[in-house]
XYZ file of C-alpha atoms in Angstrom:
409
model
C -0.035 -0.014 -0.024
C 1.119 3.427 -0.767
C -0.576 6.585 0.697
C 0.659 9.950 -0.050
C -0.775 13.011 1.562
C 0.065 16.813 1.659
C -1.050 19.392 3.988
C -2.956 21.526 1.529
C -3.953 18.708 -0.744
C -4.074 15.075 -0.130
C -3.138 12.677 -2.815
C -4.521 9.181 -2.140
C -3.093 5.976 -4.114
C -3.262 2.319 -3.443
C -1.636 0.048 -5.760
C -3.056 -3.688 -5.433
C -0.163 -5.387 -7.307
C 1.904 -8.323 -6.275
C 5.164 -6.101 -5.473
C 3.361 -4.271 -2.793
C 1.924 -6.909 -0.513
C 1.759 -5.549 3.051
C -1.023 -3.011 4.035
C 0.106 -0.227 6.455
C -3.526 1.007 7.008
C -5.909 -1.450 8.236
C -9.601 -0.993 7.429
C -12.376 -2.431 9.448
C -15.694 -1.775 7.667
C -18.898 -3.652 8.659
C -20.677 -6.057 6.244
C -23.881 -4.137 7.044
C -25.037 -0.714 8.349
C -21.980 0.247 10.088
C -20.019 3.514 10.707
C -16.951 3.175 8.821
C -13.959 2.762 11.042
C -10.394 1.532 11.393
C -7.992 1.222 14.314
C -6.184 4.025 13.259
C -9.227 6.461 13.169
C -11.334 4.979 16.016
C -10.076 7.675 18.623
C -10.518 10.659 15.849
C -12.567 13.407 17.338
C -15.147 14.057 14.670
C -16.354 17.521 13.652
C -19.793 19.003 14.305
C -21.993 21.849 13.283
C -20.318 24.493 11.007
C -16.978 22.734 11.035
C -18.596 19.916 8.996
C -19.529 22.167 6.189
C -16.167 23.894 6.052
C -14.419 20.487 6.054
C -16.544 19.402 3.116
C -15.378 22.711 1.271
C -11.732 21.941 1.707
C -9.779 21.516 -1.691
C -8.296 17.941 -1.962
C -6.499 15.813 -4.744
C -7.546 12.246 -4.757
C -6.369 9.562 -7.061
C -6.891 5.593 -6.452
C -7.125 2.573 -8.316
C -7.664 -1.051 -7.095
C -9.306 0.223 -3.938
C -12.421 -1.029 -2.212
C -15.097 1.224 -1.290
C -14.455 0.549 2.459
C -10.894 1.833 1.795
C -12.093 4.826 -0.007
C -14.556 5.980 2.866
C -12.182 5.081 5.557
C -9.389 7.351 4.163
C -11.769 10.042 3.455
C -13.505 10.097 6.757
C -9.959 9.893 8.550
C -8.585 13.004 6.687
C -11.816 14.894 6.719
C -13.011 14.041 10.371
C -16.661 13.731 9.264
C -18.466 10.847 10.233
C -19.856 8.367 7.353
C -22.852 5.740 7.817
C -22.872 3.483 5.037
C -26.365 1.746 4.249
C -26.344 -1.856 4.817
C -27.300 -2.519 1.162
C -23.939 -1.120 -0.136
C -21.240 -3.752 -0.714
C -17.996 -2.374 1.125
C -15.865 -4.684 -0.824
C -16.492 -3.602 -4.502
C -13.473 -2.010 -6.098
C -13.792 1.683 -6.942
C -11.510 3.523 -9.401
C -11.232 7.443 -8.942
C -9.060 8.991 -11.697
C -6.687 11.841 -10.756
C -9.026 14.535 -9.404
C -8.626 17.857 -7.503
C -11.735 19.245 -5.924
C -13.607 19.889 -2.492
C -13.800 16.868 -0.210
C -17.602 16.981 -0.929
C -16.551 16.489 -4.672
C -14.361 13.653 -3.797
C -17.089 11.893 -2.103
C -19.334 12.426 -4.957
C -16.702 11.014 -7.544
C -16.566 7.692 -5.215
C -20.297 7.435 -5.069
C -20.863 8.241 -8.859
C -18.674 5.058 -9.294
C -21.481 2.920 -8.006
C -25.005 3.050 -9.995
C -27.882 4.219 -7.870
C -25.825 5.465 -4.973
C -25.774 8.908 -3.415
C -24.547 10.455 -0.239
C -26.285 13.247 1.968
C -25.389 15.414 4.936
C -27.739 14.389 7.734
C -27.250 16.647 10.789
C -23.430 16.016 11.560
C -22.707 12.957 9.650
C -22.578 11.708 6.023
C -25.392 8.905 4.954
C -24.273 6.900 1.780
C -26.875 4.605 0.400
C -29.339 3.865 -2.403
C -30.273 7.184 -3.921
C -33.763 7.437 -2.758
C -32.831 6.394 0.715
C -30.312 9.033 1.013
C -32.314 11.759 -0.493
C -35.324 11.249 1.834
C -33.481 10.825 4.918
C -32.980 14.580 5.924
C -36.940 15.138 5.644
C -37.572 11.932 7.829
C -35.214 13.348 10.522
C -37.281 16.632 10.268
C -40.328 14.797 10.656
C -38.965 13.074 13.909
C -38.212 16.335 15.532
C -41.839 17.189 15.170
C -42.561 13.666 16.880
C -40.127 14.560 19.574
C -41.931 17.767 20.516
C -45.298 16.167 20.459
C -44.043 13.292 22.788
C -42.651 15.796 25.122
C -46.113 17.501 25.536
C -47.905 14.059 25.693
C -45.283 12.824 28.445
C -45.021 16.021 30.270
C -43.873 15.280 34.001
C -42.977 11.648 33.245
C -39.520 10.176 32.993
C -38.998 10.464 29.315
C -35.482 10.650 27.764
C -36.580 10.695 23.998
C -34.411 13.525 23.180
C -31.198 12.471 24.930
C -28.435 12.025 22.559
C -25.828 9.361 22.952
C -23.346 7.418 20.961
C -24.463 3.664 20.245
C -22.046 0.950 19.757
C -22.879 -2.656 19.562
C -20.722 -5.997 19.362
C -20.367 -8.263 16.140
C -23.519 -10.402 15.096
C -26.061 -7.689 16.485
C -29.542 -7.852 15.030
C -30.825 -4.273 14.084
C -34.277 -5.095 15.837
C -32.431 -5.830 18.989
C -30.441 -2.377 18.692
C -33.889 -0.693 18.396
C -35.324 -2.373 21.475
C -32.248 -1.488 23.454
C -32.131 2.056 22.384
C -35.710 2.635 23.293
C -35.793 0.401 26.351
C -35.252 3.643 28.781
C -36.625 6.396 26.508
C -40.359 6.294 28.073
C -41.713 5.440 24.724
C -43.253 2.105 23.885
C -42.012 1.013 20.291
C -44.523 -1.345 18.488
C -43.820 -3.626 15.503
C -40.034 -4.292 15.948
C -40.988 -7.846 14.290
C -41.416 -6.004 10.918
C -37.659 -5.377 10.881
C -35.974 -8.164 8.719
C -33.541 -10.585 10.422
C -30.113 -9.261 9.872
C -26.764 -9.593 11.493
C -24.357 -6.438 11.589
C -20.712 -6.379 12.460
C -19.584 -4.669 15.585
C -19.966 -0.918 14.988
C -20.702 2.478 16.410
C -22.822 5.475 15.167
C -22.435 8.889 16.243
C -24.290 10.640 18.957
C -28.151 10.822 18.255
C -31.327 10.681 20.027
C -33.496 7.761 20.010
C -35.899 9.005 17.423
C -32.899 9.938 15.001
C -31.319 6.710 15.700
C -34.352 4.741 14.765
C -34.972 6.745 11.608
C -31.377 6.186 10.129
C -31.723 2.447 11.143
C -35.111 1.832 9.750
C -34.524 3.875 6.559
C -32.074 0.888 5.513
C -35.013 -1.231 5.489
C -37.724 1.195 3.770
C -39.494 1.605 7.242
C -40.111 4.637 9.560
C -41.463 5.528 13.067
C -44.993 6.947 13.025
C -47.039 7.951 15.994
C -48.789 5.155 17.650
C -52.459 4.754 18.826
C -51.723 6.172 22.235
C -49.435 9.195 22.947
C -46.812 6.951 24.448
C -46.328 4.644 21.563
C -44.272 4.780 18.316
C -45.249 2.517 15.536
C -42.809 0.984 12.693
C -44.396 1.347 9.477
C -43.673 1.388 5.910
C -42.418 4.468 4.499
C -45.487 6.189 3.002
C -44.079 8.599 0.038
C -47.577 10.431 0.437
C -46.894 11.392 3.859
C -46.817 15.491 4.479
C -43.617 16.877 6.039
C -42.331 20.454 6.623
C -38.283 20.813 6.168
C -35.895 23.799 5.416
C -33.184 23.444 2.849
C -30.196 25.898 2.349
C -29.170 26.405 -1.333
C -26.681 28.520 -3.289
C -28.739 31.825 -3.953
C -27.343 31.961 -7.592
C -29.351 28.698 -8.380
C -32.671 30.008 -6.775
C -34.215 31.026 -10.298
C -33.652 27.677 -11.908
C -34.385 25.599 -8.806
C -37.773 27.671 -8.322
C -38.406 26.993 -12.090
C -37.776 23.432 -11.784
C -39.839 22.967 -8.591
C -42.891 24.436 -10.226
C -42.520 21.756 -12.949
C -41.632 18.820 -10.841
C -43.235 19.473 -7.525
C -46.287 21.495 -8.164
C -48.167 20.179 -5.202
C -45.603 21.203 -2.641
C -45.932 24.370 -0.612
C -42.763 26.371 -0.945
C -41.574 29.615 0.667
C -38.433 31.233 -0.569
C -36.237 33.508 1.896
C -32.601 34.412 0.843
C -30.481 31.229 0.864
C -33.163 28.895 2.309
C -36.532 27.329 1.133
C -39.362 26.024 3.378
C -41.218 23.076 1.906
C -44.115 21.538 3.022
C -44.950 18.402 0.924
C -44.905 14.748 0.575
C -41.724 12.587 1.211
C -41.627 12.247 -2.613
C -41.584 16.136 -2.670
C -38.768 16.101 -0.252
C -36.540 13.494 -2.031
C -36.902 15.591 -5.415
C -35.802 18.804 -3.247
C -33.000 17.276 -1.421
C -31.476 15.883 -4.595
C -31.600 19.084 -6.350
C -30.408 21.273 -3.666
C -27.605 18.818 -2.948
C -26.357 19.083 -6.482
C -26.468 22.819 -6.585
C -24.725 23.213 -3.141
C -21.945 21.105 -4.331
C -21.949 21.994 -8.024
C -18.736 24.387 -7.675
C -16.568 21.200 -7.352
C -13.375 21.685 -9.580
C -10.912 19.489 -11.218
C -7.405 20.446 -11.891
C -3.568 20.209 -11.500
C -1.724 20.610 -8.299
C 0.376 23.925 -8.661
C 2.032 24.364 -5.505
C 5.880 23.890 -5.079
C 7.246 20.417 -4.407
C 9.999 22.075 -2.157
C 7.274 23.577 0.187
C 4.468 21.094 0.035
C 4.434 18.852 3.068
C 4.051 15.103 2.475
C 3.126 12.079 4.670
C 4.145 8.757 2.945
C 3.642 5.014 4.109
C 5.393 2.291 1.950
C 5.812 -1.143 3.097
C 7.431 -3.766 0.920
C 7.458 -2.016 -2.332
C 10.223 -1.860 -4.908
C 11.980 1.491 -5.712
C 10.590 1.354 -9.378
C 6.935 1.059 -7.937
C 7.399 3.812 -5.761
C 8.840 6.114 -8.486
C 5.830 5.157 -10.777
C 3.356 5.664 -8.298
C 4.557 9.336 -7.587
C 4.679 9.797 -11.207
C 0.997 8.816 -11.628
C 0.117 11.321 -8.977
C 1.662 14.236 -11.005
C 4.996 14.208 -9.355
C 7.709 14.148 -11.808
C 10.801 11.981 -10.826
C 13.713 12.266 -13.445
C 15.985 9.183 -13.239
C 19.663 9.199 -14.215
C 20.329 8.021 -17.888
C 22.296 4.865 -18.145
C 23.288 2.388 -20.693
C 21.644 -0.882 -19.811
C 24.745 -2.707 -21.100
C 27.099 -0.902 -18.970
C 28.068 -1.805 -15.389
C 26.355 1.359 -14.304
C 23.309 0.442 -16.171
C 23.235 -3.023 -14.592
C 23.561 -1.534 -11.121
C 20.759 1.071 -11.806
C 18.309 -1.885 -12.901
C 19.325 -3.854 -9.839
C 18.712 -0.731 -7.655
C 15.379 -0.106 -8.912
C 14.132 -3.630 -8.034
C 15.568 -3.080 -4.312
C 12.820 -3.383 -1.717
C 11.808 0.136 0.052
C 9.971 0.867 3.463
C 9.217 4.471 3.962
C 7.320 6.289 6.826
C 7.286 9.948 6.822
C 4.759 12.449 8.301
C 4.282 16.174 7.339
C 7.676 16.619 6.005
C 8.331 19.603 3.425
C 9.347 18.275 -0.066
C 12.952 19.835 0.492
C 13.529 17.132 3.202
C 11.051 14.632 2.099
C 12.441 13.517 -1.194
C 16.240 13.478 -0.001
C 15.006 11.233 2.964
C 13.375 8.838 0.415
C 15.858 8.665 -2.445
C 19.161 9.917 -0.829
C 20.174 6.243 0.155
C 19.606 5.189 -3.373
C 21.247 8.069 -5.450
C 24.285 10.512 -5.101
C 22.038 13.700 -5.497
C 18.627 14.366 -5.053
C 17.698 17.782 -6.353
C 14.280 19.028 -5.343
C 13.038 21.846 -7.872
C 9.506 23.473 -8.006
C 7.744 20.884 -10.251
C 10.126 17.948 -10.313
C 12.802 15.954 -8.458
C 15.972 15.122 -10.222
C 18.000 12.174 -9.160
C 21.417 11.682 -10.167
C 24.375 9.167 -9.760
C 23.442 5.612 -8.730
C 24.698 4.674 -5.183
C 24.894 1.237 -3.595
C 21.869 2.025 -1.235
C 19.326 -0.923 -0.708
C 16.678 1.029 0.925
C 16.735 -0.651 4.205
């Protein structure tokens, strides 16, 4: 595995070839409905509130080939510090290719999901939900609906021991059933949960979800089964039922002001039955879940429409790098850097000469590297100095001169 990062940009490359056999970053993604986690990131303090939006707008460079979805999401989550919940229906083992791309972190996530037909992501509260497109687009409106449910329940149960609005992180061990997780989460909420038997039997790997109240937790979990929480027969019950696309909900969306005219025109044609009130950069929508699914999709696309694709232009001398390489060859390392837009000029040698033969042998040498946050002026000599007589770091390239007898160990 080879992972390359810089402070301003992040360049990610994973080579799945026989020459690079040992992984330096372990990924532990669940088989169903789990927060993306790894041993390296389990103690990360994730962002909340405005910091999440700021992180999604940071510019990043990303390139990966032969990489599983789980590995993509793990690295994105670790570098962005924004939590991801992957829908249980999305296979974490499928291989995703992202060609060299420079844009916002939100744009990177879109590049990843666009590689999977019918999959999308949405920002839900302080976390990212990634799943089938319809499930992703409707989740924010379902969460808005549950906020009203929480208000109604608090009024009904006034003066009793209700903890329906208390937020907490939820963790579970391997082979946990989602219906059991629901029962456990609602067991001390003061509300009776009716219909858990309608949740299909499933077993999830060990996992953890970000801090949510019981209604939010139930909504995110049940959305993955096309189910939702509705008011029960009494004021102290919640019923699990199939999602009703005609259910009327009110929700507020933020969007880019410059897209208001086109968004309003499209809404008039696509969701004519919805009640819409525009105010600056927000729109309040009263409509069916189907209406909100359309609005969430369009607002999401307009918000992140400014993603860019381009080339890295900062100096290699000042850019900071973190690099982990295990059991790769020197040639594989040089090729990998080149594929990430970093030009490495090698010395010219005659293959028939003694120097040429030493050069070829050197390029096949194994190399292990671990560097964190080093400026290029120090990073490249540290990586290549043991192999070559001179390492000259220029603004846009690195020149290697003179073959030494280094082994890379």
